[in-house]
Tab-separated table of C-alpha atoms in Angstrom:
chain	number	residue	atom	x	y	z
A	26	MET	CA	-0.018	-0.002	0.015
A	27	GLN	CA	1.426	3.367	-1.044
A	28	ASN	CA	1.320	6.298	1.304
A	29	THR	CA	-0.258	9.197	-0.633
A	30	GLY	CA	1.172	11.695	1.843
A	31	LYS	CA	4.797	10.751	1.263
A	32	THR	CA	7.229	13.347	0.009
A	33	PRO	CA	7.822	13.547	-3.729
A	34	SER	CA	10.915	11.910	-5.154
A	35	ARG	CA	13.849	13.869	-6.434
A	36	LYS	CA	12.658	13.185	-9.953
A	37	GLN	CA	9.160	14.447	-9.183
A	38	ARG	CA	10.561	17.588	-7.555
A	39	LEU	CA	12.781	18.235	-10.572
A	40	GLN	CA	9.885	17.671	-12.973
A	41	GLU	CA	7.741	20.090	-11.023
A	42	LYS	CA	10.504	22.682	-10.949
A	43	GLN	CA	10.993	22.303	-14.720
A	44	ARG	CA	7.243	22.574	-15.306
A	45	ARG	CA	7.142	25.858	-13.317
A	46	GLN	CA	10.201	27.189	-15.150
A	47	LEU	CA	8.685	26.390	-18.562
A	48	ALA	CA	5.392	28.038	-17.509
A	49	VAL	CA	7.286	31.181	-16.518
A	50	VAL	CA	9.276	31.217	-19.769
A	51	ASP	CA	5.997	30.807	-21.716
A	52	THR	CA	4.448	33.727	-19.778
A	53	VAL	CA	7.493	35.956	-20.434
A	54	ASP	CA	7.462	35.014	-24.142
A	55	LYS	CA	3.754	35.944	-24.416
A	56	ALA	CA	4.329	39.184	-22.579
A	57	GLU	CA	7.238	40.102	-24.891
A	58	VAL	CA	4.995	39.561	-27.925
A	59	LYS	CA	2.390	41.844	-26.397
A	60	LEU	CA	5.046	44.409	-25.580
A	61	ARG	CA	6.422	44.409	-29.143
A	62	LYS	CA	2.858	44.829	-30.512
A	63	ALA	CA	2.129	47.699	-28.148
A	64	GLU	CA	5.460	49.348	-28.912
A	65	ALA	CA	4.761	49.095	-32.647
A	66	GLU	CA	1.298	50.618	-32.160
A	67	LEU	CA	2.778	53.425	-30.069
A	68	ALA	CA	5.466	54.018	-32.702
A	69	LEU	CA	2.813	54.388	-35.416
A	70	ALA	CA	0.888	56.811	-33.188
A	71	VAL	CA	4.023	58.854	-32.522
A	72	ALA	CA	4.831	58.976	-36.257
A	73	GLU	CA	1.310	60.238	-36.931
A	74	ALA	CA	1.755	62.816	-34.149
A	75	VAL	CA	4.914	64.088	-35.841
A	76	GLN	CA	2.931	64.578	-39.047
A	77	VAL	CA	0.143	66.355	-37.164
A	78	PHE	CA	2.466	68.580	-35.155
A	79	GLY	CA	4.597	69.302	-38.198
A	80	ASP	CA	8.024	68.106	-37.061
A	81	GLU	CA	9.847	66.082	-34.429
A	82	HIS	CA	10.559	69.100	-32.220
A	83	ALA	CA	6.966	70.229	-32.086
A	84	ALA	CA	5.799	66.630	-31.489
A	85	SER	CA	8.355	66.287	-28.696
A	86	GLN	CA	6.935	69.357	-26.968
A	87	GLY	CA	3.322	68.459	-27.679
A	88	LEU	CA	3.693	64.917	-26.427
A	89	ASP	CA	6.091	65.870	-23.605
A	90	MET	CA	8.467	63.214	-24.898
A	91	PRO	CA	12.251	63.525	-25.417
A	92	ALA	CA	13.298	64.033	-29.031
A	93	GLU	CA	15.461	60.881	-28.874
A	94	THR	CA	12.386	58.866	-27.927
A	95	ILE	CA	10.411	60.414	-30.787
A	96	ARG	CA	13.212	59.425	-33.203
A	97	ARG	CA	13.354	55.874	-31.819
A	98	PHE	CA	9.608	55.453	-32.337
A	99	ILE	CA	9.833	56.910	-35.833
A	100	ASP	CA	12.549	54.302	-36.624
A	101	ILE	CA	10.321	51.534	-35.252
A	102	ALA	CA	7.338	52.819	-37.260
A	103	ALA	CA	9.483	52.891	-40.424
A	104	ALA	CA	10.637	49.332	-39.820
A	105	GLU	CA	7.032	48.196	-39.155
A	106	THR	CA	5.839	49.879	-42.341
A	107	ALA	CA	8.681	48.364	-44.381
A	108	ALA	CA	7.942	44.894	-42.927
A	109	ALA	CA	4.239	45.271	-43.736
A	110	GLU	CA	5.077	46.335	-47.291
A	111	ASP	CA	7.457	43.409	-47.738
A	112	THR	CA	4.765	41.008	-46.497
A	113	ALA	CA	2.199	42.554	-48.866
A	114	GLU	CA	4.593	42.154	-51.822
A	115	GLN	CA	5.171	38.443	-51.130
A	116	PRO	CA	3.430	36.246	-53.699
A	117	GLN	CA	0.593	34.267	-52.195
A	118	PRO	CA	0.593	30.484	-52.879
């Protein structure tokens, strides 16, 4: 008769630890995807703000955001736009 209250074996403890580690890695991976998506959306909004405000300096003041940050988001928006255009140009099977 097995005692159901006995302590888990080393193997069971290791498996449980690995299961928790993989779950955490999976959670972080999903959060990173959400972060990249949100950053891309923010970058597109900042690029639109630059157009609305007229230039990077005015957008920086209007958004209360450092000019370096504005430029970084403009670069991200340009990369996102280029990637979307490349995807659109790919022949569909």
